[in-house]
Amino acid sequence: MAAAYTSKEHLVIQTAVRGLYDRLPQLTDRLVEEMRRGQDPPPGDDRSFWKSTYLGLHAVLDAVASRGGRRPDLNFARRMGRGYAERRIPLDTALRAYRLAGSVLWDGMVDVIRSRHPDDLPVLVISARRTWQMIDELSVAVSESYRQTERRLRDADGEQGYRMLDLLLDGRGDAETARRAAAALDLPPHGRYAVVAVPAAGVRAGDGLLPEEAEGLRFVWRARGDARYGVVHLGSAGLDAVERALRPPPARDAGISLVVESLTGLARARRLAAIALRTCAGAGPRISRLDRHLPEALVAVQPELAGHLRDAVLGPVLALEPAERDVLLRTVRVWLDCAGSTTAAAERLYCHRNTVLNRLRRVEHLTGRRLADPRQAVELALAVEAVRLGSAGAAAQAAQEAPQR
């Protein structure tokens, strides 16, 4: 491992890194441009490659500024090594990426210190030994991961394992299929699994944007239709660990299934993950665990009944002018999210508590439902979710039907 900085070196490095965080988009543009000039094209489309490069530079900066401990940049390098090998891109291209990244970051650090604290340039130069040692360690991590992946890809059983896994996800496998998939992919046939669903647009396995290993979890990603599904071997971990693994940027929707007890349960888990993903519609990028969003899931899987419930309960509210309608619906939604606390809802809505109360009374008057009645409150909550999911679905349909320009 690289030698530690002295205290003075660490202060100078931190100053340089803080300056580079503000320039990270520009540094990413520069590195992407340098990579595009290479003989072998980098993996992924322009958008996903830019995101992956940005995340990689960010991880390296975090590591350079640290004084030891966790090295998330090494995990990122291993993922990138796997991604390059899976796409049959030469190892030299991956190593060239890290050499270029080191040059781009080092030039940027020199620029920051020269412009802000020129007297500290000699200290920065002395610290270069550790910075370049870290780049070397990243290159080693890329190489090792690349070669390990190469060996895996040469193994025909591995390819067969993915085919078996696809059959299990599609509900066309049996116990023998599970046994063969487990043997080929080094997974236990009987163990705790979950499935994660993410929209396919903008992400590809191996580009650093989808987790493959985290906190002892192992993700195996497969493309099915307009989504990517990650089969997660949980071991002794829980769904909280899966959620944490999906948290780093870039933000995107993700649905997490319930836990199943063997590979033969993957088809069920896939269906549940897809339902969980549907509950994200209209809520902004979020991670939806089915076990925490079961009411929304009920609405999502029964759109016709949900539409009837929406109209029966909220018809008078939906008939209002859009401005008033949206304010009332948002107030009810926030009040529900705040567990019925008008004080907390007022803080979230940036208004007085009495304003929240007046809006809720207005909804009660229009709908004929009392929020103090548990059964009627449930009806209102489900109807509000039906509005959200229905609006998101209509927007998606309109976008799909819009003429291409």
Tab-separated table of C-alpha atoms in Angstrom:
chain	number	residue	atom	x	y	z
A	1	MET	CA	0.000	0.000	0.000
A	2	ALA	CA	1.077	3.608	-0.541
A	3	ALA	CA	3.004	5.347	2.217
A	4	ALA	CA	1.081	7.808	4.379
A	5	TYR	CA	1.261	11.573	3.941
A	6	THR	CA	2.875	13.778	6.549
A	7	SER	CA	0.528	16.247	8.252
A	8	LYS	CA	1.733	19.121	6.076
A	9	GLU	CA	1.452	17.069	2.898
A	10	HIS	CA	-2.058	16.028	3.866
A	11	LEU	CA	-3.153	19.655	4.340
A	12	VAL	CA	-1.766	20.623	0.941
A	13	ILE	CA	-3.341	17.590	-0.741
A	14	GLN	CA	-6.718	18.344	0.849
A	15	THR	CA	-6.544	21.932	-0.410
A	16	ALA	CA	-5.786	20.704	-3.920
A	17	VAL	CA	-8.540	18.092	-3.853
A	18	ARG	CA	-11.158	20.559	-2.578
A	19	GLY	CA	-10.291	22.787	-5.508
A	20	LEU	CA	-10.665	19.895	-7.940
A	21	TYR	CA	-14.105	18.854	-6.676
A	22	ASP	CA	-15.466	22.111	-8.131
A	23	ARG	CA	-13.750	21.372	-11.452
A	24	LEU	CA	-14.730	17.719	-11.630
A	25	PRO	CA	-17.174	18.060	-14.574
A	26	GLN	CA	-14.499	19.882	-16.607
A	27	LEU	CA	-11.857	17.307	-15.653
A	28	THR	CA	-14.271	14.560	-16.694
A	29	ASP	CA	-14.794	16.240	-20.067
A	30	ARG	CA	-11.034	16.429	-20.567
A	31	LEU	CA	-10.428	12.798	-19.633
A	32	VAL	CA	-13.287	11.556	-21.820
A	33	GLU	CA	-11.878	13.538	-24.743
A	34	GLU	CA	-8.418	12.033	-24.159
A	35	MET	CA	-9.903	8.545	-24.010
A	36	ARG	CA	-11.853	9.051	-27.236
A	37	ARG	CA	-8.562	9.713	-29.006
A	38	GLY	CA	-7.337	6.207	-28.199
A	39	GLN	CA	-7.130	3.329	-30.621
A	40	ASP	CA	-9.805	1.312	-28.818
A	41	PRO	CA	-13.150	2.974	-28.020
A	42	PRO	CA	-14.171	3.121	-24.350
A	43	PRO	CA	-17.160	1.045	-23.253
A	44	GLY	CA	-20.768	2.220	-23.157
A	45	ASP	CA	-22.618	5.084	-24.797
A	46	ASP	CA	-21.476	8.683	-24.349
A	47	ARG	CA	-23.731	9.442	-21.386
A	48	SER	CA	-23.021	6.288	-19.387
A	49	PHE	CA	-19.269	6.504	-20.113
A	50	TRP	CA	-19.196	10.133	-18.924
A	51	LYS	CA	-21.024	9.204	-15.711
A	52	SER	CA	-18.715	6.273	-15.109
A	53	THR	CA	-15.635	8.456	-15.676
A	54	TYR	CA	-16.991	11.124	-13.318
A	55	LEU	CA	-17.629	8.574	-10.565
A	56	GLY	CA	-14.176	7.076	-11.057
A	57	LEU	CA	-12.425	10.448	-10.765
A	58	HIS	CA	-14.507	11.288	-7.696
A	59	ALA	CA	-13.509	8.005	-6.032
A	60	VAL	CA	-9.820	8.596	-6.795
A	61	LEU	CA	-9.994	12.123	-5.369
A	62	ASP	CA	-11.619	10.801	-2.189
A	63	ALA	CA	-8.837	8.261	-1.820
A	64	VAL	CA	-6.040	10.752	-2.551
A	65	ALA	CA	-7.368	13.087	0.138
A	66	SER	CA	-7.719	10.327	2.737
A	67	ARG	CA	-5.092	9.205	5.200
A	68	GLY	CA	-5.781	5.515	4.849
A	69	GLY	CA	-8.723	3.257	5.649
A	70	ARG	CA	-11.430	2.507	3.095
A	71	ARG	CA	-10.491	2.582	-0.579
A	72	PRO	CA	-13.727	2.740	-2.600
A	73	ASP	CA	-11.619	3.627	-5.641
A	74	LEU	CA	-10.136	0.115	-5.589
A	75	ASN	CA	-13.622	-1.436	-5.732
A	76	PHE	CA	-14.481	0.905	-8.592
A	77	ALA	CA	-11.277	-0.097	-10.423
A	78	ARG	CA	-12.150	-3.768	-10.005
A	79	ARG	CA	-15.620	-3.148	-11.445
A	80	MET	CA	-14.103	-1.313	-14.382
A	81	GLY	CA	-11.633	-4.135	-14.984
A	82	ARG	CA	-14.536	-6.577	-15.087
A	83	GLY	CA	-16.461	-4.309	-17.452
A	84	TYR	CA	-13.585	-4.001	-19.923
A	85	ALA	CA	-12.970	-7.751	-19.915
A	86	GLU	CA	-16.662	-8.537	-20.417
A	87	ARG	CA	-16.688	-6.329	-23.519
A	88	ARG	CA	-13.488	-7.858	-24.865
A	89	ILE	CA	-11.718	-4.487	-24.783
A	90	PRO	CA	-7.917	-4.873	-24.417
A	91	LEU	CA	-6.444	-4.545	-20.939
A	92	ASP	CA	-4.028	-1.873	-22.215
A	93	THR	CA	-7.019	0.384	-22.878
A	94	ALA	CA	-8.162	0.092	-19.266
A	95	LEU	CA	-4.649	0.750	-17.941
A	96	ARG	CA	-4.296	3.723	-20.257
A	97	ALA	CA	-7.479	5.163	-18.753
A	98	TYR	CA	-5.933	5.179	-15.277
A	99	ARG	CA	-2.641	6.619	-16.510
A	100	LEU	CA	-4.552	9.433	-18.191
A	101	ALA	CA	-6.719	9.931	-15.084
A	102	GLY	CA	-3.593	10.243	-12.950
A	103	SER	CA	-2.129	12.845	-15.295
A	104	VAL	CA	-5.361	14.839	-15.462
A	105	LEU	CA	-5.774	14.889	-11.673
A	106	TRP	CA	-2.128	15.665	-10.983
A	107	ASP	CA	-2.096	18.554	-13.466
A	108	GLY	CA	-5.255	19.881	-11.830
A	109	MET	CA	-3.776	19.643	-8.326
A	110	VAL	CA	-0.673	21.533	-9.441
A	111	ASP	CA	-2.860	24.246	-10.998
A	112	VAL	CA	-4.884	24.648	-7.795
A	113	ILE	CA	-1.836	24.970	-5.519
A	114	ARG	CA	0.051	27.204	-7.972
A	115	SER	CA	-2.880	29.629	-8.126
A	116	ARG	CA	-3.801	29.590	-4.424
A	117	HIS	CA	-0.708	28.674	-2.398
A	118	PRO	CA	2.361	28.749	-4.653
A	119	ASP	CA	4.710	28.425	-1.669
A	120	ASP	CA	3.273	24.932	-1.073
A	121	LEU	CA	4.249	23.601	-4.506
A	122	PRO	CA	7.418	21.892	-3.169
A	123	VAL	CA	5.321	20.061	-0.563
A	124	LEU	CA	2.881	18.947	-3.264
A	125	VAL	CA	5.743	17.642	-5.387
A	126	ILE	CA	7.054	15.602	-2.449
A	127	SER	CA	3.584	14.113	-1.936
A	128	ALA	CA	3.508	12.986	-5.569
A	129	ARG	CA	5.119	9.690	-4.602
A	130	ARG	CA	2.006	8.566	-2.707
A	131	THR	CA	-0.406	9.865	-5.338
A	132	TRP	CA	1.290	7.888	-8.098
A	133	GLN	CA	1.630	4.842	-5.874
A	134	MET	CA	-2.152	4.939	-5.511
A	135	ILE	CA	-2.561	5.125	-9.297
A	136	ASP	CA	-0.272	2.088	-9.576
A	137	GLU	CA	-2.425	0.238	-7.038
A	138	LEU	CA	-5.510	1.070	-9.095
A	139	SER	CA	-3.811	-0.286	-12.213
A	140	VAL	CA	-2.993	-3.497	-10.356
A	141	ALA	CA	-6.626	-3.784	-9.207
A	142	VAL	CA	-7.841	-3.276	-12.787
A	143	SER	CA	-5.393	-5.871	-14.123
A	144	GLU	CA	-6.255	-8.501	-11.534
A	145	SER	CA	-9.989	-8.012	-11.971
A	146	TYR	CA	-9.645	-8.035	-15.755
A	147	ARG	CA	-7.706	-11.310	-15.783
A	148	GLN	CA	-10.063	-12.955	-13.317
A	149	THR	CA	-12.994	-11.979	-15.510
A	150	GLU	CA	-11.206	-13.229	-18.612
A	151	ARG	CA	-10.810	-16.624	-17.003
A	152	ARG	CA	-14.463	-16.636	-16.039
A	153	LEU	CA	-15.555	-15.711	-19.549
A	154	ARG	CA	-13.438	-18.483	-21.032
A	155	ASP	CA	-15.321	-20.943	-18.936
A	156	ALA	CA	-18.203	-22.244	-21.018
A	157	ASP	CA	-20.006	-23.312	-17.869
A	158	GLY	CA	-20.180	-19.674	-16.837
A	159	GLU	CA	-22.011	-18.745	-20.007
A	160	GLN	CA	-24.327	-21.672	-19.478
A	161	GLY	CA	-24.904	-20.451	-15.943
A	162	TYR	CA	-26.199	-17.107	-17.191
A	163	ARG	CA	-28.557	-18.886	-19.551
A	164	MET	CA	-29.829	-20.984	-16.676
A	165	LEU	CA	-30.252	-17.853	-14.553
A	166	ASP	CA	-32.306	-16.247	-17.324
A	167	LEU	CA	-34.569	-19.294	-17.398
A	168	LEU	CA	-35.076	-19.027	-13.645
A	169	LEU	CA	-35.879	-15.306	-13.878
A	170	ASP	CA	-38.369	-15.992	-16.666
A	171	GLY	CA	-40.112	-18.720	-14.660
A	172	ARG	CA	-39.068	-21.475	-17.082
A	173	GLY	CA	-36.575	-23.231	-14.805
A	174	ASP	CA	-36.800	-25.996	-12.233
A	175	ALA	CA	-34.636	-27.478	-9.487
A	176	GLU	CA	-32.186	-28.905	-12.040
A	177	THR	CA	-31.899	-25.507	-13.726
A	178	ALA	CA	-31.142	-23.960	-10.344
A	179	ARG	CA	-28.519	-26.603	-9.612
A	180	ARG	CA	-26.725	-25.988	-12.918
A	181	ALA	CA	-26.859	-22.206	-12.532
A	182	ALA	CA	-25.517	-22.463	-8.993
A	183	ALA	CA	-22.628	-24.700	-10.038
A	184	ALA	CA	-21.647	-22.503	-12.990
A	185	LEU	CA	-21.910	-19.149	-11.189
A	186	ASP	CA	-20.624	-20.285	-7.793
A	187	LEU	CA	-23.916	-19.543	-6.057
A	188	PRO	CA	-25.729	-21.655	-3.465
A	189	PRO	CA	-28.932	-23.184	-4.892
A	190	HIS	CA	-30.569	-22.818	-1.486
A	191	GLY	CA	-29.869	-19.469	0.102
A	192	ARG	CA	-31.364	-16.061	0.669
A	193	TYR	CA	-31.832	-14.049	-2.524
A	194	ALA	CA	-33.508	-10.847	-3.632
A	195	VAL	CA	-33.940	-9.276	-7.046
A	196	VAL	CA	-33.383	-5.608	-7.901
A	197	ALA	CA	-35.049	-3.965	-10.910
A	198	VAL	CA	-33.732	-0.774	-12.525
A	199	PRO	CA	-34.744	0.895	-15.806
A	200	ALA	CA	-32.476	-0.293	-18.604
A	201	ALA	CA	-31.966	3.175	-20.091
A	202	GLY	CA	-28.540	4.637	-19.406
A	203	VAL	CA	-27.018	1.748	-17.445
A	204	ARG	CA	-25.106	-1.365	-18.421
A	205	ALA	CA	-23.513	-4.086	-16.353
A	206	GLY	CA	-19.790	-3.512	-15.946
A	207	ASP	CA	-19.841	0.257	-16.576
A	208	GLY	CA	-19.441	1.079	-12.894
A	209	LEU	CA	-23.012	2.376	-12.535
A	210	LEU	CA	-24.512	-0.852	-11.165
A	211	PRO	CA	-23.101	-2.495	-8.038
A	212	GLU	CA	-21.586	-5.952	-8.381
A	213	GLU	CA	-20.170	-6.449	-4.891
A	214	ALA	CA	-20.904	-4.560	-1.679
A	215	GLU	CA	-20.939	-5.436	2.024
A	216	GLY	CA	-20.598	-9.136	1.243
A	217	LEU	CA	-23.423	-9.030	-1.299
A	218	ARG	CA	-22.984	-10.283	-4.844
A	219	PHE	CA	-25.059	-8.903	-7.712
A	220	VAL	CA	-25.526	-10.720	-11.035
A	221	TRP	CA	-27.208	-8.405	-13.570
A	222	ARG	CA	-29.331	-9.590	-16.476
A	223	ALA	CA	-31.241	-7.612	-19.114
A	224	ARG	CA	-34.885	-8.567	-19.528
A	225	GLY	CA	-37.061	-6.277	-21.669
A	226	ASP	CA	-36.916	-2.615	-20.670
A	227	ALA	CA	-35.316	-3.273	-17.287
A	228	ARG	CA	-32.154	-4.741	-15.845
A	229	TYR	CA	-32.567	-7.240	-13.021
A	230	GLY	CA	-29.911	-7.865	-10.421
A	231	VAL	CA	-29.975	-11.245	-8.697
A	232	VAL	CA	-28.562	-10.553	-5.240
A	233	HIS	CA	-27.130	-13.307	-3.081
A	234	LEU	CA	-27.768	-11.927	0.393
A	235	GLY	CA	-25.994	-14.472	2.554
A	236	SER	CA	-26.717	-13.309	6.095
A	237	ALA	CA	-27.281	-9.676	5.068
A	238	GLY	CA	-30.655	-7.978	4.918
A	239	LEU	CA	-32.396	-5.731	2.428
A	240	ASP	CA	-30.934	-2.668	4.154
A	241	ALA	CA	-27.542	-3.658	2.725
A	242	VAL	CA	-29.034	-3.931	-0.773
A	243	GLU	CA	-30.535	-0.474	-0.399
A	244	ARG	CA	-27.190	0.994	0.707
A	245	ALA	CA	-25.421	-0.607	-2.255
A	246	LEU	CA	-27.809	1.190	-4.622
A	247	ARG	CA	-27.479	4.582	-2.935
A	248	PRO	CA	-24.363	6.122	-4.589
A	249	PRO	CA	-25.017	8.538	-7.474
A	250	PRO	CA	-26.197	8.865	-10.132
A	251	ALA	CA	-29.711	8.838	-8.695
A	252	ARG	CA	-32.153	6.504	-10.429
A	253	ASP	CA	-35.270	4.485	-9.660
A	254	ALA	CA	-34.820	0.981	-8.320
A	255	GLY	CA	-37.237	-1.640	-7.020
A	256	ILE	CA	-36.239	-4.298	-4.480
A	257	SER	CA	-38.189	-7.534	-4.091
A	258	LEU	CA	-38.947	-9.474	-0.957
A	259	VAL	CA	-36.462	-12.165	0.107
A	260	VAL	CA	-36.788	-15.631	-1.440
A	261	GLU	CA	-35.119	-18.734	-0.049
A	262	SER	CA	-33.641	-20.344	-3.179
A	263	LEU	CA	-32.797	-19.788	-6.833
A	264	THR	CA	-36.072	-21.454	-7.806
A	265	GLY	CA	-37.869	-18.438	-6.313
A	266	LEU	CA	-36.227	-15.935	-8.682
A	267	ALA	CA	-39.209	-15.655	-11.041
A	268	ARG	CA	-41.415	-14.590	-8.141
A	269	ALA	CA	-38.732	-12.207	-6.891
A	270	ARG	CA	-38.382	-10.693	-10.355
A	271	ARG	CA	-42.136	-10.019	-10.552
A	272	LEU	CA	-42.079	-8.411	-7.120
A	273	ALA	CA	-39.047	-6.262	-8.012
A	274	ALA	CA	-40.825	-5.062	-11.156
A	275	ILE	CA	-43.875	-4.128	-9.072
A	276	ALA	CA	-41.656	-2.270	-6.601
A	277	LEU	CA	-40.083	-0.361	-9.490
A	278	ARG	CA	-43.527	0.678	-10.725
A	279	THR	CA	-44.266	2.322	-7.371
A	280	CYS	CA	-41.408	4.771	-8.058
A	281	ALA	CA	-43.349	6.422	-10.890
A	282	GLY	CA	-43.923	10.124	-10.356
A	283	ALA	CA	-42.017	10.231	-7.058
A	284	GLY	CA	-38.657	11.348	-8.439
A	285	PRO	CA	-35.618	9.070	-8.355
A	286	ARG	CA	-36.015	6.746	-5.402
A	287	ILE	CA	-35.326	3.234	-4.194
A	288	SER	CA	-38.543	1.360	-3.476
A	289	ARG	CA	-38.426	-1.698	-1.238
A	290	LEU	CA	-41.575	-3.701	-1.707
A	291	ASP	CA	-41.779	-4.518	1.999
A	292	ARG	CA	-42.033	-0.776	2.726
A	293	HIS	CA	-44.385	0.153	-0.135
A	294	LEU	CA	-47.011	-2.578	-0.140
A	295	PRO	CA	-50.051	-0.232	-0.317
A	296	GLU	CA	-48.592	1.533	-3.362
A	297	ALA	CA	-47.847	-1.882	-4.867
A	298	LEU	CA	-51.490	-2.902	-4.514
A	299	VAL	CA	-52.477	0.218	-6.439
A	300	ALA	CA	-49.802	-0.356	-9.090
A	301	VAL	CA	-50.839	-3.930	-9.903
A	302	GLN	CA	-54.565	-3.107	-10.196
A	303	PRO	CA	-54.669	0.035	-12.372
A	304	GLU	CA	-58.321	-0.383	-13.370
A	305	LEU	CA	-59.549	-0.744	-9.795
A	306	ALA	CA	-57.153	2.005	-8.731
A	307	GLY	CA	-58.725	4.307	-11.303
A	308	HIS	CA	-62.214	3.583	-9.968
A	309	LEU	CA	-61.028	4.198	-6.400
A	310	ARG	CA	-59.371	7.462	-7.435
A	311	ASP	CA	-62.512	8.763	-9.115
A	312	ALA	CA	-64.867	7.577	-6.371
A	313	VAL	CA	-62.853	9.087	-3.530
A	314	LEU	CA	-61.128	12.105	-5.064
A	315	GLY	CA	-63.461	12.991	-7.934
A	316	PRO	CA	-64.527	16.350	-6.422
A	317	VAL	CA	-60.907	17.265	-5.689
A	318	LEU	CA	-59.761	16.332	-9.190
A	319	ALA	CA	-62.518	18.534	-10.634
A	320	LEU	CA	-61.005	21.668	-9.057
A	321	GLU	CA	-58.783	24.141	-10.853
A	322	PRO	CA	-55.308	22.580	-11.282
A	323	ALA	CA	-53.583	24.959	-8.873
A	324	GLU	CA	-55.951	24.260	-5.971
A	325	ARG	CA	-56.197	20.558	-6.815
A	326	ASP	CA	-52.412	20.100	-6.774
A	327	VAL	CA	-52.014	21.978	-3.480
A	328	LEU	CA	-54.651	19.849	-1.760
A	329	LEU	CA	-53.253	16.567	-3.092
A	330	ARG	CA	-49.714	17.483	-2.119
A	331	THR	CA	-50.866	18.483	1.362
A	332	VAL	CA	-52.594	15.137	1.906
A	333	ARG	CA	-49.572	13.239	0.568
A	334	VAL	CA	-47.110	15.108	2.789
A	335	TRP	CA	-49.402	14.757	5.812
A	336	LEU	CA	-49.503	10.998	5.238
A	337	ASP	CA	-45.720	10.877	4.812
A	338	CYS	CA	-45.417	12.682	8.143
A	339	ALA	CA	-47.517	10.017	9.895
A	340	GLY	CA	-50.433	12.385	10.365
A	341	SER	CA	-48.420	15.159	12.044
A	342	THR	CA	-49.719	18.548	10.935
A	343	THR	CA	-46.716	20.256	12.526
A	344	ALA	CA	-44.225	18.161	10.564
A	345	ALA	CA	-46.290	18.560	7.399
A	346	ALA	CA	-46.309	22.338	7.834
A	347	GLU	CA	-42.522	22.352	8.076
A	348	ARG	CA	-42.235	20.281	4.904
A	349	LEU	CA	-44.723	22.505	3.073
A	350	TYR	CA	-43.274	25.806	4.376
A	351	CYS	CA	-46.605	26.992	5.705
A	352	HIS	CA	-48.410	27.427	9.032
A	353	ARG	CA	-49.891	24.423	10.816
A	354	ASN	CA	-53.350	26.001	10.607
A	355	THR	CA	-52.975	26.193	6.824
A	356	VAL	CA	-52.408	22.445	6.724
A	357	LEU	CA	-55.461	21.877	8.923
A	358	ASN	CA	-57.627	24.084	6.701
A	359	ARG	CA	-56.519	22.241	3.567
A	360	LEU	CA	-57.210	18.863	5.152
A	361	ARG	CA	-60.676	20.013	6.223
A	362	ARG	CA	-61.298	21.181	2.666
A	363	VAL	CA	-60.393	17.709	1.367
A	364	GLU	CA	-62.661	16.099	3.961
A	365	HIS	CA	-65.523	18.379	2.930
A	366	LEU	CA	-65.066	17.673	-0.781
A	367	THR	CA	-64.649	13.909	-0.464
A	368	GLY	CA	-67.004	13.216	2.403
A	369	ARG	CA	-64.184	11.256	4.088
A	370	ARG	CA	-62.858	11.923	7.569
A	371	LEU	CA	-59.126	11.509	8.077
A	372	ALA	CA	-59.779	10.608	11.705
A	373	ASP	CA	-61.624	7.495	10.538
A	374	PRO	CA	-58.942	4.815	9.882
A	375	ARG	CA	-60.903	3.087	7.120
A	376	GLN	CA	-61.654	6.335	5.312
A	377	ALA	CA	-58.054	7.521	5.783
A	378	VAL	CA	-56.859	4.332	4.068
A	379	GLU	CA	-59.217	5.011	1.157
A	380	LEU	CA	-57.824	8.527	0.810
A	381	ALA	CA	-54.228	7.315	1.027
A	382	LEU	CA	-54.743	4.698	-1.685
A	383	ALA	CA	-56.634	7.155	-3.877
A	384	VAL	CA	-53.801	9.692	-3.606
A	385	GLU	CA	-51.338	6.981	-4.664
A	386	ALA	CA	-53.611	6.113	-7.584
A	387	VAL	CA	-53.461	9.743	-8.712
A	388	ARG	CA	-49.653	9.772	-8.531
A	389	LEU	CA	-49.150	6.480	-10.338
A	390	GLY	CA	-51.859	7.224	-12.881
A	391	SER	CA	-50.385	10.639	-13.720
A	392	ALA	CA	-46.919	9.149	-14.107
A	393	GLY	CA	-48.251	6.399	-16.347
A	394	ALA	CA	-50.120	8.895	-18.526
A	395	ALA	CA	-46.995	11.042	-18.852
A	396	ALA	CA	-44.902	8.039	-19.850
A	397	GLN	CA	-47.510	6.960	-22.409
A	398	ALA	CA	-47.639	10.463	-23.885
A	399	ALA	CA	-43.863	10.578	-24.158
A	400	GLN	CA	-43.850	7.192	-25.872
A	401	GLU	CA	-46.516	8.240	-28.366
A	402	ALA	CA	-44.987	11.657	-29.105
A	403	PRO	CA	-43.579	11.942	-32.657
A	404	GLN	CA	-39.810	11.514	-32.832
A	405	ARG	CA	-37.955	14.658	-33.874
